[in-house]
Amino acid sequence: MSEEANEQVQNEAATEAETDVEAKEAQAETETASNDAAQSEAQVDPKDQEIADLQQQLLRTRADFDNFRRRTRAEKEELSQFATKKLLSDLLPVVDNFDRAMQAVSDADEQIRTGIEMVHRQFQAILSQYGVTPMNAEGEAFDPTRHEAVMQEAAEGVEPNVVLQELQRGYLLHDKVLRPAMVKVSV
């Protein structure tokens, strides 16, 4: 063989070797790329899952906060309505005493009676400003949430469990019982 032919065979072998190396490098790059893609997919899934979890957590937190805000607003309104409950409850015996004083004063003491009635009306007006209203229990069906039965009596022509007499007046504060009425109930 001549040197040219030998050189040509060597060039062809080198070219084939380069082509094989390039093919192997291309195959390695393809495998690396597919491995990277698989790894990136595996990495993206936990991130997507974490994002979805955080979004759900955010929605739950918002709902909890809205519920908290609504509950706080309701508690604040109730507190403002019933903040004076203790004071108003303590004033009720004074009103009862005015009622008794008006009943005890004879007609001869008209000026005293007029003065007591004026103070009594003033007390009633102040109580009504704060949402206190008297209950009317006589003739109603006995309700243990509104009435306190201290006596029972048989009465003809009256159904059982009907309030016969109010012994102490009951009061409501914004339609809730401030003090139950003491009553006599039919048997």
mmCIF file of N, CA, C and O in Angstrom, residues 32-135:
data_model
loop_
_atom_site.group_PDB
_atom_site.id
_atom_site.type_symbol
_atom_site.label_atom_id
_atom_site.label_comp_id
_atom_site.label_asym_id
_atom_site.label_seq_id
_atom_site.Cartn_x
_atom_site.Cartn_y
_atom_site.Cartn_z
ATOM 1 N N THR A 32 -28.677 12.466 29.128
ATOM 2 C CA THR A 32 -28.558 13.454 30.198
ATOM 3 C C THR A 32 -29.759 14.397 30.179
ATOM 4 O O THR A 32 -30.336 14.715 31.221
ATOM 5 N N ALA A 33 -30.140 14.818 28.981
ATOM 6 C CA ALA A 33 -31.285 15.713 28.856
ATOM 7 C C ALA A 33 -32.568 15.021 29.326
ATOM 8 O O ALA A 33 -33.383 15.611 30.026
ATOM 9 N N SER A 34 -32.734 13.760 28.920
ATOM 10 C CA SER A 34 -33.948 13.048 29.354
ATOM 11 C C SER A 34 -33.907 12.799 30.866
ATOM 12 O O SER A 34 -34.934 12.868 31.539
ATOM 13 N N ASN A 35 -32.716 12.514 31.410
ATOM 14 C CA ASN A 35 -32.576 12.364 32.868
ATOM 15 C C ASN A 35 -32.876 13.684 33.574
ATOM 16 O O ASN A 35 -33.552 13.708 34.603
ATOM 17 N N ASP A 36 -32.366 14.794 33.010
ATOM 18 C CA ASP A 36 -32.638 16.114 33.581
ATOM 19 C C ASP A 36 -34.131 16.424 33.526
ATOM 20 O O ASP A 36 -34.701 16.966 34.478
ATOM 21 N N ALA A 37 -34.761 16.079 32.390
ATOM 22 C CA ALA A 37 -36.196 16.325 32.255
ATOM 23 C C ALA A 37 -36.976 15.499 33.272
ATOM 24 O O ALA A 37 -37.911 15.980 33.907
ATOM 25 N N ALA A 38 -36.582 14.243 33.437
ATOM 26 C CA ALA A 38 -37.263 13.387 34.412
ATOM 27 C C ALA A 38 -37.043 13.918 35.832
ATOM 28 O O ALA A 38 -37.967 13.953 36.648
ATOM 29 N N GLN A 39 -35.808 14.331 36.089
ATOM 30 C CA GLN A 39 -35.523 14.889 37.411
ATOM 31 C C GLN A 39 -36.270 16.202 37.624
ATOM 32 O O GLN A 39 -36.792 16.457 38.700
ATOM 33 N N SER A 40 -36.330 17.037 36.568
ATOM 34 C CA SER A 40 -37.026 18.315 36.726
ATOM 35 C C SER A 40 -38.530 18.076 36.913
ATOM 36 O O SER A 40 -39.177 18.779 37.667
ATOM 37 N N GLU A 41 -39.089 17.046 36.213
ATOM 38 C CA GLU A 41 -40.489 16.714 36.436
ATOM 39 C C GLU A 41 -40.691 16.243 37.871
ATOM 40 O O GLU A 41 -41.657 16.602 38.527
ATOM 41 N N ALA A 42 -39.774 15.438 38.348
ATOM 42 C CA ALA A 42 -39.868 14.957 39.722
ATOM 43 C C ALA A 42 -39.727 16.128 40.689
ATOM 44 O O ALA A 42 -40.366 16.153 41.729
ATOM 45 N N GLN A 43 -38.911 17.093 40.355
ATOM 46 C CA GLN A 43 -38.732 18.260 41.211
ATOM 47 C C GLN A 43 -39.917 19.217 41.105
ATOM 48 O O GLN A 43 -40.272 19.856 42.062
ATOM 49 N N VAL A 44 -40.535 19.324 39.955
ATOM 50 C CA VAL A 44 -41.659 20.232 39.756
ATOM 51 C C VAL A 44 -42.884 19.713 40.517
ATOM 52 O O VAL A 44 -43.603 20.474 41.126
ATOM 53 N N ASP A 45 -43.122 18.439 40.522
ATOM 54 C CA ASP A 45 -44.284 17.874 41.196
ATOM 55 C C ASP A 45 -44.308 18.220 42.687
ATOM 56 O O ASP A 45 -45.344 18.653 43.180
ATOM 57 N N PRO A 46 -43.225 18.072 43.421
ATOM 58 C CA PRO A 46 -43.276 18.476 44.838
ATOM 59 C C PRO A 46 -43.516 19.978 44.985
ATOM 60 O O PRO A 46 -44.227 20.400 45.897
ATOM 61 N N LYS A 47 -42.967 20.768 44.106
ATOM 62 C CA LYS A 47 -43.196 22.209 44.170
ATOM 63 C C LYS A 47 -44.655 22.531 43.891
ATOM 64 O O LYS A 47 -45.259 23.344 44.593
ATOM 65 N N ASP A 48 -45.198 21.900 42.852
ATOM 66 C CA ASP A 48 -46.612 22.123 42.546
ATOM 67 C C ASP A 48 -47.485 21.672 43.710
ATOM 68 O O ASP A 48 -48.460 22.341 44.059
ATOM 69 N N GLN A 49 -47.119 20.550 44.304
ATOM 70 C CA GLN A 49 -47.881 20.047 45.450
ATOM 71 C C GLN A 49 -47.782 21.014 46.617
ATOM 72 O O GLN A 49 -48.776 21.303 47.284
ATOM 73 N N GLU A 50 -46.595 21.534 46.842
ATOM 74 C CA GLU A 50 -46.407 22.488 47.939
ATOM 75 C C GLU A 50 -47.202 23.770 47.682
ATOM 76 O O GLU A 50 -47.837 24.312 48.592
ATOM 77 N N ILE A 51 -47.209 24.228 46.442
ATOM 78 C CA ILE A 51 -47.992 25.423 46.087
ATOM 79 C C ILE A 51 -49.478 25.171 46.327
ATOM 80 O O ILE A 51 -50.172 26.001 46.912
ATOM 81 N N ALA A 52 -49.959 24.019 45.900
ATOM 82 C CA ALA A 52 -51.374 23.692 46.104
ATOM 83 C C ALA A 52 -51.695 23.609 47.591
ATOM 84 O O ALA A 52 -52.735 24.106 48.040
ATOM 85 N N ASP A 53 -50.795 23.002 48.380
ATOM 86 C CA ASP A 53 -51.004 22.913 49.833
ATOM 87 C C ASP A 53 -51.047 24.297 50.466
ATOM 88 O O ASP A 53 -51.896 24.575 51.317
ATOM 89 N N LEU A 54 -50.132 25.154 50.048
ATOM 90 C CA LEU A 54 -50.099 26.510 50.603
ATOM 91 C C LEU A 54 -51.342 27.307 50.209
ATOM 92 O O LEU A 54 -51.868 28.089 51.015
ATOM 93 N N GLN A 55 -51.845 27.102 48.998
ATOM 94 C CA GLN A 55 -53.072 27.779 48.582
ATOM 95 C C GLN A 55 -54.260 27.310 49.421
ATOM 96 O O GLN A 55 -55.085 28.125 49.848
ATOM 97 N N GLN A 56 -54.333 26.006 49.672
ATOM 98 C CA GLN A 56 -55.412 25.482 50.524
ATOM 99 C C GLN A 56 -55.306 26.031 51.944
ATOM 100 O O GLN A 56 -56.293 26.397 52.558
ATOM 101 N N GLN A 57 -54.080 26.092 52.452
ATOM 102 C CA GLN A 57 -53.859 26.631 53.796
ATOM 103 C C GLN A 57 -54.271 28.107 53.844
ATOM 104 O O GLN A 57 -54.884 28.557 54.813
ATOM 105 N N LEU A 58 -53.964 28.856 52.802
ATOM 106 C CA LEU A 58 -54.352 30.266 52.732
ATOM 107 C C LEU A 58 -55.869 30.408 52.728
ATOM 108 O O LEU A 58 -56.418 31.254 53.435
ATOM 109 N N LEU A 59 -56.565 29.578 51.958
ATOM 110 C CA LEU A 59 -58.027 29.637 51.921
ATOM 111 C C LEU A 59 -58.629 29.309 53.291
ATOM 112 O O LEU A 59 -59.565 29.976 53.742
ATOM 113 N N ARG A 60 -58.077 28.305 53.971
ATOM 114 C CA ARG A 60 -58.577 27.960 55.309
ATOM 115 C C ARG A 60 -58.308 29.091 56.292
ATOM 116 O O ARG A 60 -59.167 29.424 57.116
ATOM 117 N N THR A 61 -57.149 29.709 56.197
ATOM 118 C CA THR A 61 -56.817 30.817 57.091
ATOM 119 C C THR A 61 -57.748 31.997 56.853
ATOM 120 O O THR A 61 -58.210 32.625 57.809
ATOM 121 N N ARG A 62 -58.030 32.295 55.608
ATOM 122 C CA ARG A 62 -58.971 33.384 55.301
ATOM 123 C C ARG A 62 -60.356 33.087 55.865
ATOM 124 O O ARG A 62 -61.004 33.962 56.437
ATOM 125 N N ALA A 63 -60.823 31.852 55.687
ATOM 126 C CA ALA A 63 -62.143 31.476 56.208
ATOM 127 C C ALA A 63 -62.153 31.566 57.736
ATOM 128 O O ALA A 63 -63.122 32.073 58.320
ATOM 129 N N ASP A 64 -61.092 31.101 58.385
ATOM 130 C CA ASP A 64 -61.001 31.204 59.849
ATOM 131 C C ASP A 64 -61.024 32.658 60.292
ATOM 132 O O ASP A 64 -61.682 33.006 61.271
ATOM 133 N N PHE A 65 -60.321 33.516 59.575
ATOM 134 C CA PHE A 65 -60.276 34.924 59.937
ATOM 135 C C PHE A 65 -61.643 35.580 59.754
ATOM 136 O O PHE A 65 -62.075 36.370 60.596
ATOM 137 N N ASP A 66 -62.335 35.239 58.649
ATOM 138 C CA ASP A 66 -63.677 35.783 58.438
ATOM 139 C C ASP A 66 -64.621 35.336 59.546
ATOM 140 O O ASP A 66 -65.416 36.133 60.048
ATOM 141 N N ASN A 67 -64.537 34.065 59.934
ATOM 142 C CA ASN A 67 -65.365 33.565 61.038
ATOM 143 C C ASN A 67 -65.020 34.266 62.338
ATOM 144 O O ASN A 67 -65.913 34.623 63.111
ATOM 145 N N PHE A 68 -63.743 34.481 62.591
ATOM 146 C CA PHE A 68 -63.300 35.186 63.803
ATOM 147 C C PHE A 68 -63.846 36.609 63.817
ATOM 148 O O PHE A 68 -64.351 37.082 64.831
ATOM 149 N N ARG A 69 -63.749 37.292 62.686
ATOM 150 C CA ARG A 69 -64.232 38.668 62.590
ATOM 151 C C ARG A 69 -65.740 38.729 62.837
ATOM 152 O O ARG A 69 -66.227 39.579 63.576
ATOM 153 N N ARG A 70 -66.486 37.799 62.229
ATOM 154 C CA ARG A 70 -67.934 37.757 62.404
ATOM 155 C C ARG A 70 -68.299 37.467 63.871
ATOM 156 O O ARG A 70 -69.170 38.115 64.443
ATOM 157 N N ARG A 71 -67.612 36.497 64.483
ATOM 158 C CA ARG A 71 -67.877 36.148 65.875
ATOM 159 C C ARG A 71 -67.524 37.301 66.809
ATOM 160 O O ARG A 71 -68.267 37.612 67.738
ATOM 161 N N THR A 72 -66.418 37.973 66.550
ATOM 162 C CA THR A 72 -66.005 39.111 67.374
ATOM 163 C C THR A 72 -67.011 40.246 67.275
ATOM 164 O O THR A 72 -67.345 40.874 68.288
ATOM 165 N N ARG A 73 -67.511 40.514 66.070
ATOM 166 C CA ARG A 73 -68.500 41.570 65.887
ATOM 167 C C ARG A 73 -69.782 41.240 66.669
ATOM 168 O O ARG A 73 -70.338 42.104 67.346
ATOM 169 N N ALA A 74 -70.225 39.990 66.600
ATOM 170 C CA ALA A 74 -71.432 39.585 67.326
ATOM 171 C C ALA A 74 -71.227 39.686 68.835
ATOM 172 O O ALA A 74 -72.109 40.154 69.560
ATOM 173 N N GLU A 75 -70.047 39.268 69.314
ATOM 174 C CA GLU A 75 -69.760 39.362 70.745
ATOM 175 C C GLU A 75 -69.708 40.816 71.199
ATOM 176 O O GLU A 75 -70.177 41.147 72.286
ATOM 177 N N LYS A 76 -69.158 41.678 70.370
ATOM 178 C CA LYS A 76 -69.074 43.094 70.715
ATOM 179 C C LYS A 76 -70.470 43.713 70.809
ATOM 180 O O LYS A 76 -70.753 44.478 71.731
ATOM 181 N N GLU A 77 -71.332 43.372 69.851
ATOM 182 C CA GLU A 77 -72.703 43.886 69.885
ATOM 183 C C GLU A 77 -73.432 43.390 71.132
ATOM 184 O O GLU A 77 -74.134 44.150 71.795
ATOM 185 N N GLU A 78 -73.254 42.112 71.445
ATOM 186 C CA GLU A 78 -73.911 41.552 72.633
ATOM 187 C C GLU A 78 -73.352 42.188 73.899
ATOM 188 O O GLU A 78 -74.105 42.492 74.829
ATOM 189 N N LEU A 79 -72.068 42.401 73.940
ATOM 190 C CA LEU A 79 -71.455 43.025 75.115
ATOM 191 C C LEU A 79 -71.981 44.436 75.315
ATOM 192 O O LEU A 79 -72.294 44.832 76.439
ATOM 193 N N SER A 80 -72.116 45.190 74.223
ATOM 194 C CA SER A 80 -72.615 46.557 74.368
ATOM 195 C C SER A 80 -74.070 46.563 74.836
ATOM 196 O O SER A 80 -74.469 47.446 75.584
ATOM 197 N N GLN A 81 -74.861 45.569 74.409
ATOM 198 C CA GLN A 81 -76.252 45.504 74.842
ATOM 199 C C GLN A 81 -76.379 45.090 76.304
ATOM 200 O O GLN A 81 -77.248 45.572 77.022
ATOM 201 N N PHE A 82 -75.521 44.197 76.748
ATOM 202 C CA PHE A 82 -75.674 43.623 78.072
ATOM 203 C C PHE A 82 -74.589 44.046 79.061
ATOM 204 O O PHE A 82 -74.462 43.462 80.134
ATOM 205 N N ALA A 83 -73.826 45.072 78.727
ATOM 206 C CA ALA A 83 -72.767 45.545 79.620
ATOM 207 C C ALA A 83 -73.335 46.119 80.907
ATOM 208 O O ALA A 83 -72.726 46.032 81.969
ATOM 209 N N THR A 84 -74.504 46.686 80.823
ATOM 210 C CA THR A 84 -75.119 47.318 81.989
ATOM 211 C C THR A 84 -76.054 46.367 82.736
ATOM 212 O O THR A 84 -76.759 46.792 83.655
ATOM 213 N N LYS A 85 -76.056 45.102 82.374
ATOM 214 C CA LYS A 85 -76.984 44.127 82.951
ATOM 215 C C LYS A 85 -76.896 44.081 84.476
ATOM 216 O O LYS A 85 -77.921 44.082 85.154
ATOM 217 N N LYS A 86 -75.714 44.055 85.028
ATOM 218 C CA LYS A 86 -75.541 43.975 86.489
ATOM 219 C C LYS A 86 -76.125 45.210 87.167
ATOM 220 O O LYS A 86 -76.866 45.093 88.146
ATOM 221 N N LEU A 87 -75.805 46.387 86.653
ATOM 222 C CA LEU A 87 -76.324 47.622 87.240
ATOM 223 C C LEU A 87 -77.850 47.662 87.165
ATOM 224 O O LEU A 87 -78.517 47.970 88.154
ATOM 225 N N LEU A 88 -78.390 47.336 86.006
ATOM 226 C CA LEU A 88 -79.840 47.362 85.848
ATOM 227 C C LEU A 88 -80.517 46.340 86.752
ATOM 228 O O LEU A 88 -81.559 46.615 87.344
ATOM 229 N N SER A 89 -79.904 45.195 86.883
ATOM 230 C CA SER A 89 -80.438 44.167 87.767
ATOM 231 C C SER A 89 -80.437 44.640 89.220
ATOM 232 O O SER A 89 -81.371 44.350 89.973
ATOM 233 N N ASP A 90 -79.409 45.359 89.607
ATOM 234 C CA ASP A 90 -79.330 45.894 90.977
ATOM 235 C C ASP A 90 -80.349 47.003 91.215
ATOM 236 O O ASP A 90 -80.749 47.242 92.361
ATOM 237 N N LEU A 91 -80.783 47.693 90.169
ATOM 238 C CA LEU A 91 -81.772 48.769 90.320
ATOM 239 C C LEU A 91 -83.211 48.256 90.427
ATOM 240 O O LEU A 91 -84.086 48.980 90.902
ATOM 241 N N LEU A 92 -83.454 47.035 90.007
ATOM 242 C CA LEU A 92 -84.824 46.515 90.015
ATOM 243 C C LEU A 92 -85.456 46.467 91.413
ATOM 244 O O LEU A 92 -86.635 46.793 91.554
ATOM 245 N N PRO A 93 -84.724 46.105 92.469
ATOM 246 C CA PRO A 93 -85.345 46.160 93.800
ATOM 247 C C PRO A 93 -85.772 47.574 94.209
ATOM 248 O O PRO A 93 -86.772 47.738 94.930
ATOM 249 N N VAL A 94 -85.052 48.575 93.730
ATOM 250 C CA VAL A 94 -85.440 49.956 94.026
ATOM 251 C C VAL A 94 -86.786 50.259 93.367
ATOM 252 O O VAL A 94 -87.677 50.870 93.978
ATOM 253 N N VAL A 95 -86.962 49.820 92.134
ATOM 254 C CA VAL A 95 -88.228 50.013 91.431
ATOM 255 C C VAL A 95 -89.342 49.275 92.170
ATOM 256 O O VAL A 95 -90.453 49.799 92.333
ATOM 257 N N ASP A 96 -89.039 48.054 92.638
ATOM 258 C CA ASP A 96 -90.034 47.289 93.404
ATOM 259 C C ASP A 96 -90.445 48.044 94.663
ATOM 260 O O ASP A 96 -91.630 48.088 95.020
ATOM 261 N N ASN A 97 -89.476 48.642 95.330
ATOM 262 C CA ASN A 97 -89.787 49.402 96.546
ATOM 263 C C ASN A 97 -90.648 50.622 96.235
ATOM 264 O O ASN A 97 -91.517 50.993 97.033
ATOM 265 N N PHE A 98 -90.426 51.264 95.108
ATOM 266 C CA PHE A 98 -91.296 52.379 94.704
ATOM 267 C C PHE A 98 -92.720 51.880 94.462
ATOM 268 O O PHE A 98 -93.689 52.552 94.832
ATOM 269 N N ASP A 99 -92.854 50.706 93.841
ATOM 270 C CA ASP A 99 -94.186 50.135 93.635
ATOM 271 C C ASP A 99 -94.887 49.908 94.975
ATOM 272 O O ASP A 99 -96.059 50.251 95.149
ATOM 273 N N ARG A 100 -94.155 49.352 95.929
ATOM 274 C CA ARG A 100 -94.721 49.093 97.253
ATOM 275 C C ARG A 100 -95.072 50.402 97.966
ATOM 276 O O ARG A 100 -96.102 50.501 98.651
ATOM 277 N N ALA A 101 -94.216 51.388 97.813
ATOM 278 C CA ALA A 101 -94.475 52.682 98.469
ATOM 279 C C ALA A 101 -95.736 53.321 97.909
ATOM 280 O O ALA A 101 -96.534 53.899 98.663
ATOM 281 N N MET A 102 -95.959 53.199 96.597
ATOM 282 C CA MET A 102 -97.169 53.779 96.001
ATOM 283 C C MET A 102 -98.421 53.061 96.509
ATOM 284 O O MET A 102 -99.455 53.673 96.715
ATOM 285 N N GLN A 103 -98.315 51.772 96.726
ATOM 286 C CA GLN A 103 -99.463 51.027 97.236
ATOM 287 C C GLN A 103 -99.727 51.344 98.710
ATOM 288 O O GLN A 103 -100.870 51.327 99.155
ATOM 289 N N ALA A 104 -98.666 51.644 99.452
ATOM 290 C CA ALA A 104 -98.807 51.880 100.886
ATOM 291 C C ALA A 104 -99.296 53.286 101.225
ATOM 292 O O ALA A 104 -99.908 53.498 102.270
ATOM 293 N N VAL A 105 -99.022 54.250 100.371
ATOM 294 C CA VAL A 105 -99.401 55.629 100.652
ATOM 295 C C VAL A 105 -100.912 55.760 100.505
ATOM 296 O O VAL A 105 -101.499 55.356 99.495
ATOM 297 N N SER A 106 -101.527 56.330 101.510
ATOM 298 C CA SER A 106 -102.983 56.495 101.465
ATOM 299 C C SER A 106 -103.345 57.699 100.608
ATOM 300 O O SER A 106 -102.503 58.520 100.241
ATOM 301 N N ASP A 107 -104.598 57.798 100.288
ATOM 302 C CA ASP A 107 -105.086 58.917 99.470
ATOM 303 C C ASP A 107 -104.914 60.251 100.190
ATOM 304 O O ASP A 107 -104.844 61.300 99.549
ATOM 305 N N ALA A 108 -104.828 60.232 101.520
ATOM 306 C CA ALA A 108 -104.684 61.477 102.290
ATOM 307 C C ALA A 108 -103.334 62.119 102.016
ATOM 308 O O ALA A 108 -103.194 63.340 102.070
ATOM 309 N N ASP A 109 -102.349 61.297 101.713
ATOM 310 C CA ASP A 109 -101.003 61.820 101.458
ATOM 311 C C ASP A 109 -100.797 61.986 99.950
ATOM 312 O O ASP A 109 -99.856 61.445 99.366
ATOM 313 N N GLU A 110 -101.642 62.748 99.310
ATOM 314 C CA GLU A 110 -101.633 62.908 97.856
ATOM 315 C C GLU A 110 -100.316 63.499 97.338
ATOM 316 O O GLU A 110 -99.824 63.092 96.287
ATOM 317 N N GLN A 111 -99.734 64.448 98.052
ATOM 318 C CA GLN A 111 -98.482 65.064 97.592
ATOM 319 C C GLN A 111 -97.336 64.050 97.633
ATOM 320 O O GLN A 111 -96.501 64.008 96.725
ATOM 321 N N ILE A 112 -97.290 63.267 98.680
ATOM 322 C CA ILE A 112 -96.233 62.242 98.776
ATOM 323 C C ILE A 112 -96.422 61.221 97.652
ATOM 324 O O ILE A 112 -95.451 60.827 96.995
ATOM 325 N N ARG A 113 -97.644 60.818 97.452
ATOM 326 C CA ARG A 113 -97.946 59.847 96.393
ATOM 327 C C ARG A 113 -97.532 60.399 95.023
ATOM 328 O O ARG A 113 -96.934 59.688 94.206
ATOM 329 N N THR A 114 -97.824 61.645 94.761
ATOM 330 C CA THR A 114 -97.453 62.274 93.486
ATOM 331 C C THR A 114 -95.937 62.292 93.319
ATOM 332 O O THR A 114 -95.420 61.993 92.233
ATOM 333 N N GLY A 115 -95.219 62.602 94.367
ATOM 334 C CA GLY A 115 -93.748 62.621 94.311
ATOM 335 C C GLY A 115 -93.179 61.235 94.038
ATOM 336 O O GLY A 115 -92.258 61.070 93.210
ATOM 337 N N ILE A 116 -93.720 60.240 94.714
ATOM 338 C CA ILE A 116 -93.251 58.859 94.499
ATOM 339 C C ILE A 116 -93.546 58.419 93.067
ATOM 340 O O ILE A 116 -92.706 57.786 92.415
ATOM 341 N N GLU A 117 -94.715 58.744 92.556
ATOM 342 C CA GLU A 117 -95.075 58.381 91.179
ATOM 343 C C GLU A 117 -94.145 59.036 90.166
ATOM 344 O O GLU A 117 -93.765 58.415 89.163
ATOM 345 N N MET A 118 -93.760 60.281 90.424
ATOM 346 C CA MET A 118 -92.849 60.984 89.509
ATOM 347 C C MET A 118 -91.480 60.294 89.475
ATOM 348 O O MET A 118 -90.908 60.072 88.400
ATOM 349 N N VAL A 119 -90.951 59.959 90.654
ATOM 350 C CA VAL A 119 -89.649 59.278 90.707
ATOM 351 C C VAL A 119 -89.766 57.892 90.064
ATOM 352 O O VAL A 119 -88.875 57.455 89.321
ATOM 353 N N HIS A 120 -90.868 57.221 90.309
ATOM 354 C CA HIS A 120 -91.101 55.892 89.728
ATOM 355 C C HIS A 120 -91.132 55.969 88.201
ATOM 356 O O HIS A 120 -90.504 55.148 87.510
ATOM 357 N N ARG A 121 -91.844 56.926 87.647
ATOM 358 C CA ARG A 121 -91.887 57.099 86.188
ATOM 359 C C ARG A 121 -90.509 57.411 85.620
ATOM 360 O O ARG A 121 -90.136 56.937 84.543
ATOM 361 N N GLN A 122 -89.742 58.218 86.359
ATOM 362 C CA GLN A 122 -88.392 58.548 85.913
ATOM 363 C C GLN A 122 -87.520 57.291 85.876
ATOM 364 O O GLN A 122 -86.772 57.078 84.920
ATOM 365 N N PHE A 123 -87.607 56.463 86.906
ATOM 366 C CA PHE A 123 -86.872 55.203 86.921
ATOM 367 C C PHE A 123 -87.283 54.320 85.743
ATOM 368 O O PHE A 123 -86.427 53.755 85.055
ATOM 369 N N GLN A 124 -88.581 54.204 85.512
ATOM 370 C CA GLN A 124 -89.089 53.378 84.405
ATOM 371 C C GLN A 124 -88.585 53.894 83.057
ATOM 372 O O GLN A 124 -88.216 53.111 82.180
ATOM 373 N N ALA A 125 -88.545 55.216 82.889
ATOM 374 C CA ALA A 125 -88.069 55.803 81.631
ATOM 375 C C ALA A 125 -86.590 55.489 81.407
ATOM 376 O O ALA A 125 -86.173 55.156 80.289
ATOM 377 N N ILE A 126 -85.801 55.609 82.468
ATOM 378 C CA ILE A 126 -84.362 55.316 82.341
ATOM 379 C C ILE A 126 -84.148 53.844 82.012
ATOM 380 O O ILE A 126 -83.341 53.500 81.140
ATOM 381 N N LEU A 127 -84.876 52.973 82.693
ATOM 382 C CA LEU A 127 -84.748 51.542 82.412
ATOM 383 C C LEU A 127 -85.136 51.225 80.966
ATOM 384 O O LEU A 127 -84.453 50.451 80.294
ATOM 385 N N SER A 128 -86.191 51.840 80.482
ATOM 386 C CA SER A 128 -86.606 51.571 79.095
ATOM 387 C C SER A 128 -85.595 52.108 78.086
ATOM 388 O O SER A 128 -85.443 51.548 77.001
ATOM 389 N N GLN A 129 -84.885 53.182 78.424
ATOM 390 C CA GLN A 129 -83.822 53.691 77.538
ATOM 391 C C GLN A 129 -82.734 52.641 77.339
ATOM 392 O O GLN A 129 -82.120 52.558 76.284
ATOM 393 N N TYR A 130 -82.487 51.847 78.358
ATOM 394 C CA TYR A 130 -81.454 50.821 78.291
ATOM 395 C C TYR A 130 -82.003 49.470 77.855
ATOM 396 O O TYR A 130 -81.299 48.469 77.911
ATOM 397 N N GLY A 131 -83.259 49.421 77.444
ATOM 398 C CA GLY A 131 -83.825 48.190 76.898
ATOM 399 C C GLY A 131 -84.501 47.301 77.923
ATOM 400 O O GLY A 131 -84.805 46.144 77.618
ATOM 401 N N VAL A 132 -84.758 47.803 79.129
ATOM 402 C CA VAL A 132 -85.419 47.018 80.164
ATOM 403 C C VAL A 132 -86.926 47.254 80.053
ATOM 404 O O VAL A 132 -87.375 48.391 80.069
ATOM 405 N N THR A 133 -87.665 46.159 79.931
ATOM 406 C CA THR A 133 -89.125 46.250 79.863
ATOM 407 C C THR A 133 -89.731 45.273 80.857
ATOM 408 O O THR A 133 -89.214 44.162 81.033
ATOM 409 N N PRO A 134 -90.826 45.672 81.516
ATOM 410 C CA PRO A 134 -91.471 44.759 82.463
ATOM 411 C C PRO A 134 -92.250 43.663 81.737
ATOM 412 O O PRO A 134 -92.742 43.868 80.628
ATOM 413 N N MET A 135 -92.305 42.480 82.360
ATOM 414 C CA MET A 135 -93.099 41.377 81.820
ATOM 415 C C MET A 135 -94.505 41.462 82.399
ATOM 416 O O MET A 135 -94.684 41.913 83.527
#
